[in-house]
Tab-separated table of C-alpha atoms in Angstrom:
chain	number	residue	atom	x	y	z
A	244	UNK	CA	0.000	0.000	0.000
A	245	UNK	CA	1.195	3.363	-0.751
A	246	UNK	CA	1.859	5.862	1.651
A	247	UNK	CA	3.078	8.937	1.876
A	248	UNK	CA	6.676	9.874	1.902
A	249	UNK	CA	8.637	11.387	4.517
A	250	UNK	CA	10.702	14.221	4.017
A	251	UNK	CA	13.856	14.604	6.660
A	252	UNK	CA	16.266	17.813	5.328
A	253	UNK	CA	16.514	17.129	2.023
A	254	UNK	CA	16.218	13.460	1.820
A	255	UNK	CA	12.875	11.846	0.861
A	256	UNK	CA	12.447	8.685	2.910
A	257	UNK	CA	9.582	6.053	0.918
A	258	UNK	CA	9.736	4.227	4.347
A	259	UNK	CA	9.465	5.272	7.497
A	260	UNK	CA	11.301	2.690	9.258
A	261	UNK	CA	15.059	3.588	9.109
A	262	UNK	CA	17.244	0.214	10.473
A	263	UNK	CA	20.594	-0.217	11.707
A	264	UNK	CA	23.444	-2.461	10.636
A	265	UNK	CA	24.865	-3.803	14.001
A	266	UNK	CA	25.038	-6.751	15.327
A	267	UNK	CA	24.508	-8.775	12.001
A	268	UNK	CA	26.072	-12.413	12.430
A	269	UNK	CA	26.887	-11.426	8.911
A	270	UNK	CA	26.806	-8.714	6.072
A	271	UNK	CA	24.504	-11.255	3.739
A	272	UNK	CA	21.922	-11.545	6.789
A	273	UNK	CA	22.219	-7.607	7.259
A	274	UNK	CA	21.971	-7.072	3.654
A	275	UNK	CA	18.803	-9.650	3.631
A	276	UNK	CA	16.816	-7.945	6.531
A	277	UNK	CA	17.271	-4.693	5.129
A	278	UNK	CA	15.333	-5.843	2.082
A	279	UNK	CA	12.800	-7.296	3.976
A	280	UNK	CA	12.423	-4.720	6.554
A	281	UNK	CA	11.403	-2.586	3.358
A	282	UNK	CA	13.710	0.204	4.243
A	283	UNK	CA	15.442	3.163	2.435
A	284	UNK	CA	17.441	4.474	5.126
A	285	UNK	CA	20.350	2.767	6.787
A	286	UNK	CA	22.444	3.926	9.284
A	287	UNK	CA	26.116	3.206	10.123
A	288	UNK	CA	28.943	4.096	12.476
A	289	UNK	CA	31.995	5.722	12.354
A	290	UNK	CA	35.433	3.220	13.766
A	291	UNK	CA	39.072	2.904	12.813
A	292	UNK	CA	39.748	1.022	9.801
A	293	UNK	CA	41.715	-2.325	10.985
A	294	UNK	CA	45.819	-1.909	9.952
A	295	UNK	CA	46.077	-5.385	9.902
A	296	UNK	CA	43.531	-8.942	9.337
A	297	UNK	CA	40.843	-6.494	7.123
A	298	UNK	CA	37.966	-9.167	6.843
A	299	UNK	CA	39.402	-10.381	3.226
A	300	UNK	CA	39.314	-6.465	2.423
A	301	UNK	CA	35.273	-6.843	2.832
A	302	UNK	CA	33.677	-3.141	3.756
A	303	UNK	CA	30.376	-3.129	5.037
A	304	UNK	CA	29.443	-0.505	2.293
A	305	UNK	CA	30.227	-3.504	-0.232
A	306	UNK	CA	26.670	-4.830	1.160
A	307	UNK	CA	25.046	-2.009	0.842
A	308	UNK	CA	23.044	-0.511	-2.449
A	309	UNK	CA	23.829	3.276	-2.893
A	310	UNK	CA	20.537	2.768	-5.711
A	311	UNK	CA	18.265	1.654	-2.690
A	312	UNK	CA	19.513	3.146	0.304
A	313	UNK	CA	20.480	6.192	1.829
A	314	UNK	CA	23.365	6.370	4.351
A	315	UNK	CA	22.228	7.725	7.930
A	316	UNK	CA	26.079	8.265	9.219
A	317	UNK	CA	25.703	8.315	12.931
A	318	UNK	CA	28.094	9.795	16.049
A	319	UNK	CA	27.276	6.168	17.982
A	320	UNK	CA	29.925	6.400	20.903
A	321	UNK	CA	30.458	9.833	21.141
A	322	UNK	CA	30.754	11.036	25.045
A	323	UNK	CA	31.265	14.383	24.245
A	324	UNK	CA	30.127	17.530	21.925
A	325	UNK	CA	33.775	17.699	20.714
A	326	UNK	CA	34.142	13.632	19.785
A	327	UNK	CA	30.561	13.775	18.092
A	328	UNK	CA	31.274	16.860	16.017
A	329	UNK	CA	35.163	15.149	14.740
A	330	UNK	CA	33.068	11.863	14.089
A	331	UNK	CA	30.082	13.664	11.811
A	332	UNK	CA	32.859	15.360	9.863
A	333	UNK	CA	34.643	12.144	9.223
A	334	UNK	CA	31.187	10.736	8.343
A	335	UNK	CA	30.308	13.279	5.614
A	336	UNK	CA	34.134	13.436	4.242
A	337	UNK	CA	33.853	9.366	4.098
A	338	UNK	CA	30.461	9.863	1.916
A	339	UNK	CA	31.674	12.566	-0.107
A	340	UNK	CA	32.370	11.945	-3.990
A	341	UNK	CA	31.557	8.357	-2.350
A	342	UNK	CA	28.697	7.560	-4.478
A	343	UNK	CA	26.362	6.934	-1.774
A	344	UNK	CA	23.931	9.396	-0.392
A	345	UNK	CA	24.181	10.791	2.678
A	346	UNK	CA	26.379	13.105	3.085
A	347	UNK	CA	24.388	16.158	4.070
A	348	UNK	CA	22.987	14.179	7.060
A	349	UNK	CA	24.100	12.930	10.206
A	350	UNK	CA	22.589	11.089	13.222
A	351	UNK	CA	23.656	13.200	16.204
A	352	UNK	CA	24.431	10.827	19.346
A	353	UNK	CA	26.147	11.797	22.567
A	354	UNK	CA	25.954	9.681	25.104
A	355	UNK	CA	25.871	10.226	29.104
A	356	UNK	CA	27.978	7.030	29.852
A	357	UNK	CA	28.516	3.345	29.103
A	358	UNK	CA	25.826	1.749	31.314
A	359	UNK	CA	22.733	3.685	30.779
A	360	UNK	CA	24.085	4.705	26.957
A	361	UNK	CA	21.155	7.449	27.595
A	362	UNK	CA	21.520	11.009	25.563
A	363	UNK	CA	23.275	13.389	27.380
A	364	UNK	CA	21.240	16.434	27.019
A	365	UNK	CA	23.822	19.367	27.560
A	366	UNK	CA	26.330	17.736	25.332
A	367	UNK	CA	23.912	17.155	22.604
A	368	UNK	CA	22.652	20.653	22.167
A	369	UNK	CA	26.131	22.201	22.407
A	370	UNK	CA	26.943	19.368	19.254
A	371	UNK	CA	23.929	20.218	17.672
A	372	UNK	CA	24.846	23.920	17.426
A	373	UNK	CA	28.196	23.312	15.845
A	374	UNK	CA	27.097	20.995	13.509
A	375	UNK	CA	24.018	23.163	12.113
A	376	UNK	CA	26.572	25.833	11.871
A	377	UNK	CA	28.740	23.824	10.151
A	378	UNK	CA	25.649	23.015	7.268
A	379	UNK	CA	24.996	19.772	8.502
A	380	UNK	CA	21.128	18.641	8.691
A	381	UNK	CA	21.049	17.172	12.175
A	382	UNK	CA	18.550	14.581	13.172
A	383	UNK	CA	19.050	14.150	17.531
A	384	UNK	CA	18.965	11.072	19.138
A	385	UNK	CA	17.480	12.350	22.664
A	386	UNK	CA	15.461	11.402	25.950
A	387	UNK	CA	11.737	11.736	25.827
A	388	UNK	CA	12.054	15.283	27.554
A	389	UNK	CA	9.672	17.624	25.901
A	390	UNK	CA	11.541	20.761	27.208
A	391	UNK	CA	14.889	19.399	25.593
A	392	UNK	CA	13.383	18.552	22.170
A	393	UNK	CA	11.855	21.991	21.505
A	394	UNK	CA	15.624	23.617	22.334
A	395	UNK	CA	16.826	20.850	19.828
A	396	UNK	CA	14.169	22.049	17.489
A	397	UNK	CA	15.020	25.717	18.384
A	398	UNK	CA	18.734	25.364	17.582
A	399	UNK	CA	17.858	23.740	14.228
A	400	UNK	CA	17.737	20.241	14.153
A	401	UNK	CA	16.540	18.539	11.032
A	402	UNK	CA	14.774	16.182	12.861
A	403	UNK	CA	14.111	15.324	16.533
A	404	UNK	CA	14.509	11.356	17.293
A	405	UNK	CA	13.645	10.442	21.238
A	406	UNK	CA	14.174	7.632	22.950
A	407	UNK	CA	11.332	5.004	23.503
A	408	UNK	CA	13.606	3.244	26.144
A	409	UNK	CA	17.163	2.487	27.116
A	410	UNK	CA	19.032	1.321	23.462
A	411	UNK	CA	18.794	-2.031	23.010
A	412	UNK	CA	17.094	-2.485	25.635
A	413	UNK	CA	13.841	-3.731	24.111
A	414	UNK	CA	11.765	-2.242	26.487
A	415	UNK	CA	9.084	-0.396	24.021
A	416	UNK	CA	7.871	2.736	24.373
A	417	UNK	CA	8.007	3.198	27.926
A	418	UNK	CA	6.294	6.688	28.036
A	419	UNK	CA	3.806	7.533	25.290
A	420	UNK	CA	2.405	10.428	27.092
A	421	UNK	CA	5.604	11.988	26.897
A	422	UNK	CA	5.764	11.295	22.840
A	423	UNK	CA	2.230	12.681	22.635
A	424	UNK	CA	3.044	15.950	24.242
A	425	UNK	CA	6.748	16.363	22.326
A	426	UNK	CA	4.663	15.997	18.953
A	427	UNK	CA	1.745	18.274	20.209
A	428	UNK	CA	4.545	20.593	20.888
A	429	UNK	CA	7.226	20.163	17.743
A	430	UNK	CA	4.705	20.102	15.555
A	431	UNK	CA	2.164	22.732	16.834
A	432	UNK	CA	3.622	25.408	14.087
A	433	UNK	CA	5.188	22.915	11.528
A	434	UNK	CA	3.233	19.696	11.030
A	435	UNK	CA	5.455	18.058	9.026
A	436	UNK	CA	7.947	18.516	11.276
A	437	UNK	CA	9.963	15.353	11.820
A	438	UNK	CA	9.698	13.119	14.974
A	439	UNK	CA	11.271	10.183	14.926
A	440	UNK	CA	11.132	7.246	17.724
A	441	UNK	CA	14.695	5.632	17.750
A	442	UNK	CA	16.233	3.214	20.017
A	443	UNK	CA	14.087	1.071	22.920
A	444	UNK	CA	11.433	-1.223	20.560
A	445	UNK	CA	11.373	-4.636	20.990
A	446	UNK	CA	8.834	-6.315	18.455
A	447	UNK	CA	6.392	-5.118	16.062
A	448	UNK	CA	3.803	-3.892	18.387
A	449	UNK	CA	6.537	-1.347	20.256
A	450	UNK	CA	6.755	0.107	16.538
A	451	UNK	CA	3.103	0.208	15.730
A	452	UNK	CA	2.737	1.655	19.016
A	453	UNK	CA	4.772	4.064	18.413
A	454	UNK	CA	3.584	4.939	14.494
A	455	UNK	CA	0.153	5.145	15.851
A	456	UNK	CA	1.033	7.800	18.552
A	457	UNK	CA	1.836	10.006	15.308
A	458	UNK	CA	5.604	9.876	15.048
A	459	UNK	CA	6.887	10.338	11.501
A	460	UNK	CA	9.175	7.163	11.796
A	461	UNK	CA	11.143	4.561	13.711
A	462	UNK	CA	14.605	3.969	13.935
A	463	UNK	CA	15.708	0.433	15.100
A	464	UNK	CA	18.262	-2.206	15.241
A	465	UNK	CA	19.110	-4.591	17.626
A	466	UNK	CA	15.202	-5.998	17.725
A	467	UNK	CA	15.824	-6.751	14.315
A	468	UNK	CA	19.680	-8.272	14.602
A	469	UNK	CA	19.168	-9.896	17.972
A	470	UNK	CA	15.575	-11.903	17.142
A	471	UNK	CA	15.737	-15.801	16.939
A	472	UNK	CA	14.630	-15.171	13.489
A	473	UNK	CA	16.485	-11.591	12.128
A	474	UNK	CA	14.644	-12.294	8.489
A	475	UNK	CA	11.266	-12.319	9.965
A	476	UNK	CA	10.929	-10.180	12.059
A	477	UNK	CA	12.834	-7.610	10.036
A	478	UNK	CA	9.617	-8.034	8.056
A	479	UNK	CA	7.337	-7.341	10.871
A	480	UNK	CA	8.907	-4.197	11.692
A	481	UNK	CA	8.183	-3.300	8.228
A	482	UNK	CA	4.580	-4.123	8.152
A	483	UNK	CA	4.119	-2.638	11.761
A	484	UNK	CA	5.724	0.461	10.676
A	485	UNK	CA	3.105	0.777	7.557
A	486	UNK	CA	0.152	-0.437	9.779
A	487	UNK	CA	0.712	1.809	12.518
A	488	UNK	CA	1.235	4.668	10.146
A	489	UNK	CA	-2.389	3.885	8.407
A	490	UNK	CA	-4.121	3.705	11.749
A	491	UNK	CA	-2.782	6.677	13.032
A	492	UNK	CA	-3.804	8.472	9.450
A	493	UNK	CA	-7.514	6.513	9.854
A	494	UNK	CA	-7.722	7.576	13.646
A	495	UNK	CA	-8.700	5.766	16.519
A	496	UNK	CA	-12.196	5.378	18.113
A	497	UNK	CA	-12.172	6.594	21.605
A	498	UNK	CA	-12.033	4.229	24.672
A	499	UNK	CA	-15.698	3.891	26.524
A	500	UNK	CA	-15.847	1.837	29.400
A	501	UNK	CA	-19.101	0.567	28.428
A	502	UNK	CA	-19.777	-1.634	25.366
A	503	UNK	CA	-21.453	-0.288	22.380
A	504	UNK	CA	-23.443	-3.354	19.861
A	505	UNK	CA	-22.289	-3.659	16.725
A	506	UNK	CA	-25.828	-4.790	15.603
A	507	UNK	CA	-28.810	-3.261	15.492
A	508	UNK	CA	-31.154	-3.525	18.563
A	509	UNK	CA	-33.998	-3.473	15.898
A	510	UNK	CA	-35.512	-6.525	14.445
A	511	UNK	CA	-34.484	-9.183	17.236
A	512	UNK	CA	-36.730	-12.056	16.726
A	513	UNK	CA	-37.288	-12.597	20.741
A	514	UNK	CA	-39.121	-8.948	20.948
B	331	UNK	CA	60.417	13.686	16.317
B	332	UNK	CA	63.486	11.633	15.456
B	333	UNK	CA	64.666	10.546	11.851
B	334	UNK	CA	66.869	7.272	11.253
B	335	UNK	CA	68.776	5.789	8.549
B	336	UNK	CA	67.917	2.225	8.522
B	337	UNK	CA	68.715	-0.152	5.518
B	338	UNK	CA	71.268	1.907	4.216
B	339	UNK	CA	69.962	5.256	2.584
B	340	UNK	CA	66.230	4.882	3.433
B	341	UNK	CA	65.434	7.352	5.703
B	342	UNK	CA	62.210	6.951	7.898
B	343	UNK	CA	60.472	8.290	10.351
B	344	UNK	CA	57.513	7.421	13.228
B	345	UNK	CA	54.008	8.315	13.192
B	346	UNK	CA	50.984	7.291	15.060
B	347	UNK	CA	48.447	5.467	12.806
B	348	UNK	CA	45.066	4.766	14.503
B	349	UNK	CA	46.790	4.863	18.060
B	350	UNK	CA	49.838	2.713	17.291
B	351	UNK	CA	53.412	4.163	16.451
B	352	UNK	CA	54.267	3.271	12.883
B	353	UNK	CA	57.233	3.483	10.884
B	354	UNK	CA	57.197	4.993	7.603
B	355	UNK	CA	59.270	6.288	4.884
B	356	UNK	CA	60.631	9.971	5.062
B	357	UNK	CA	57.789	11.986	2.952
B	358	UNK	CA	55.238	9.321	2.873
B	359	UNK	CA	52.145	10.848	1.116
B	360	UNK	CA	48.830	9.572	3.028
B	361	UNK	CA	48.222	7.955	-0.729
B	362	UNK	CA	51.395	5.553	0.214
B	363	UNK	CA	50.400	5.417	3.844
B	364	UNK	CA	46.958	3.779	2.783
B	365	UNK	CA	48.763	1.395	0.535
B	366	UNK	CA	51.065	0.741	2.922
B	367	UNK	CA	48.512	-1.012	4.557
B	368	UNK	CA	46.402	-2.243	2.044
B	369	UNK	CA	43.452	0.531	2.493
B	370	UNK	CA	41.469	1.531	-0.718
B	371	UNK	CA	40.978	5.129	-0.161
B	372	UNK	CA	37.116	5.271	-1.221
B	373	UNK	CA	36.155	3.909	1.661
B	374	UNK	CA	37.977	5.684	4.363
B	375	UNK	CA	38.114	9.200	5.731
B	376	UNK	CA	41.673	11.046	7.060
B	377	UNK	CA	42.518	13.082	9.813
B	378	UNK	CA	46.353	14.468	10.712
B	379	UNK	CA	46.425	16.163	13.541
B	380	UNK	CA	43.400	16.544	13.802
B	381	UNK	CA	42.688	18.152	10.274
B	382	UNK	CA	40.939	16.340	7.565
B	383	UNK	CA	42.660	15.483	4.860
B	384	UNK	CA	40.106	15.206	2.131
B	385	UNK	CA	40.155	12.289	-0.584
B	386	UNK	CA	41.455	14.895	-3.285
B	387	UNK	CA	44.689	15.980	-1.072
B	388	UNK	CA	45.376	12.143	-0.357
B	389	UNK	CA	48.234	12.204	-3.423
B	390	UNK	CA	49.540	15.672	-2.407
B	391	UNK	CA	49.717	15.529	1.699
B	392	UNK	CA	53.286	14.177	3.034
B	393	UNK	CA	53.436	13.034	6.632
B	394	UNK	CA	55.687	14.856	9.353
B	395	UNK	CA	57.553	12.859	12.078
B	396	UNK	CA	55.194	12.545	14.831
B	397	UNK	CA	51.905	12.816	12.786
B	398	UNK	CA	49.131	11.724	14.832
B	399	UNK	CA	46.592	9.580	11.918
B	400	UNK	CA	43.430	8.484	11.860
B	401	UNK	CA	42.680	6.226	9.571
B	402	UNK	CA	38.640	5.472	10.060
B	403	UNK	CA	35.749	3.782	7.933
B	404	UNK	CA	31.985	2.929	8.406
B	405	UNK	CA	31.161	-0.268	10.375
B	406	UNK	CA	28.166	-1.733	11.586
B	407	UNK	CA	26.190	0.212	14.081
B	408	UNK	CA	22.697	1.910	14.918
């Protein structure tokens, strides 16, 4: 079913599930779940290149399409404003005269510490800032704070991407209110403004969950890489992403304590 | 940073590639330094010092003893 694109900067996204490509037990599996997941959008991290045993020379772009996907670069494992900022400028130089897309872009992550790997707010901004003056479109990996995501969207990021739960974690979305009142608030001027959930879902109903709260997309990874079966449920997430998106567009009846027929009271045969 | 004469007349000289000291010839280029070790340059990105050296200025840059490298590239990750 078709559905509308989304637009993030000046990429056009024709699904709104954007995947990961960690934790793979290999780049033909990774390559294989992107396809089913039905995703444009992949995103990928920024780490020394190995002097020495170079898997065969194999580079992970080598498995990825530059026809079908876009390149999300991301800052994953960035502690501070100045690490994340060094990393996105390695990640657009890397993507440059590359012949991938993606260069324009980055996925702005700086983290608080090891354990929790939650955002660290103060960090972030201060990143954020540099990079936007530095012509980058930004899209912020953040906690589900609304007061932090409208300075994010104040200082210019592209898009806004909170936190359902811990990364990895597979918690879900642990506090929809709080994603109900950051896009009541984001998008209160500009509509089409982007919210994206990323990091926290666990199975297809975290994601449709989360589509059907109104976010413009979901960014996952490990509950695709980690599940018993990566190729299946790589196509859940797909389909949840697309049916959560269509009953969020068709709109939910309200919740009644009381039960309402379905058939009309008229015409029983014991009246 | 200290120059030797090793091998007769090649001169060389130590830099730090990704963390680890390396040695390399006097006026290595970062083009030789990549084929040194077997890197195809469209797939990495180059800092020295710090600085990025951009794809274009791979042929053209020569190293300095004590040039801090990073070689880096995109890997798995979400």
């Amino acid at each position: 079913m078709n559905q509308p694109e989304l637009k993030i900067g000046s990429y056009t996204l024709n699904s709104r599930l954007i995947v990961g490509t960690g934790k793979y037990a290999s780049l033909e599996l990774m390559r294989d779940c992107h396809a089913a997941s039905g995703a444009n959008c992949v995103t990928v991290a920024v780490r020394r290149e190995r002097l020495v045993d170079k898997n065969s020379g194999r580079n992970i772009l080598d498995m990825i399409d530059p026809k079908k996907y876009i390149l999300l670069p991301n800052t994953a494992g960035c502690f501070t404003a100045e690490e994340a900022v060094r990393v996105a400028r390695l990640g657009r130089e890397m993507l440059t005269d590359s012949g991938f897309r993606g260069a324009e872009w980055v996925k702005l992550e700086c983290l608080g510490d090891t354990k929790t790997l939650l955002p660290e707010p103060v960090g972030t901004l201060e990143a954020l800032k540099i990079l936007v003056a530095d012509g980058f479109q930004v899209l912020v990996y953040c906690s589900d704070d609304v007061m932090l995501c409208k300075r994010l969207q104040e200082a210019g990021a592209a898009a806004i991407m909170p936190a359902g739960s811990p990364i990895g974690s597979g918690q879900g979305i642990l506090n929809p209110n709080a994603i109900r009142i950051i896009l009541e608030q984001l998008k209160e001027k500009s509509p089409d403004y982007p919210v994206i959930v990323d990091a926290g879902v666990g199975t297809a109903s975290d994601v449709s969950m989360a589509m059907e709260l109104g976010v413009d997309g979901v960014l996952l990874n490990t509950a695709i890489a980690g599940a018993k079966e990566p190729l299946k449920m790589a196509q859940a997430m797909g389909l949840a992403t697309e049916s959560g998106r269509l009953a969020f567009e068709a709109g939910r009846i309200p919740r009644k304590l009381y039960a309402t027929a379905s058939s009309p009271w008229e015409g029983r045969i014991n009246v | 940073m200290c120059s030797a004469v090793i091998f007769g007349k090649i001169e060389t000289m130590e830099v730090v590639v990704n963390g680890e000291i390396k040695e390399v010839a006097d006026g290595t280029s970062v083009q030789e330094l990549l084929a040194q070790f077997q890197i195809k340059p469209v797939r990495v990105a180059v800092e020295r010092n710090r600085e990025i050296v951009t794809r274009k200025q791979f042929a053209d840059t020569r190293l300095a003893a004590g040039d801090k490298i990073e070689i880096v590239t995109f890997v798995g990750g979400g």
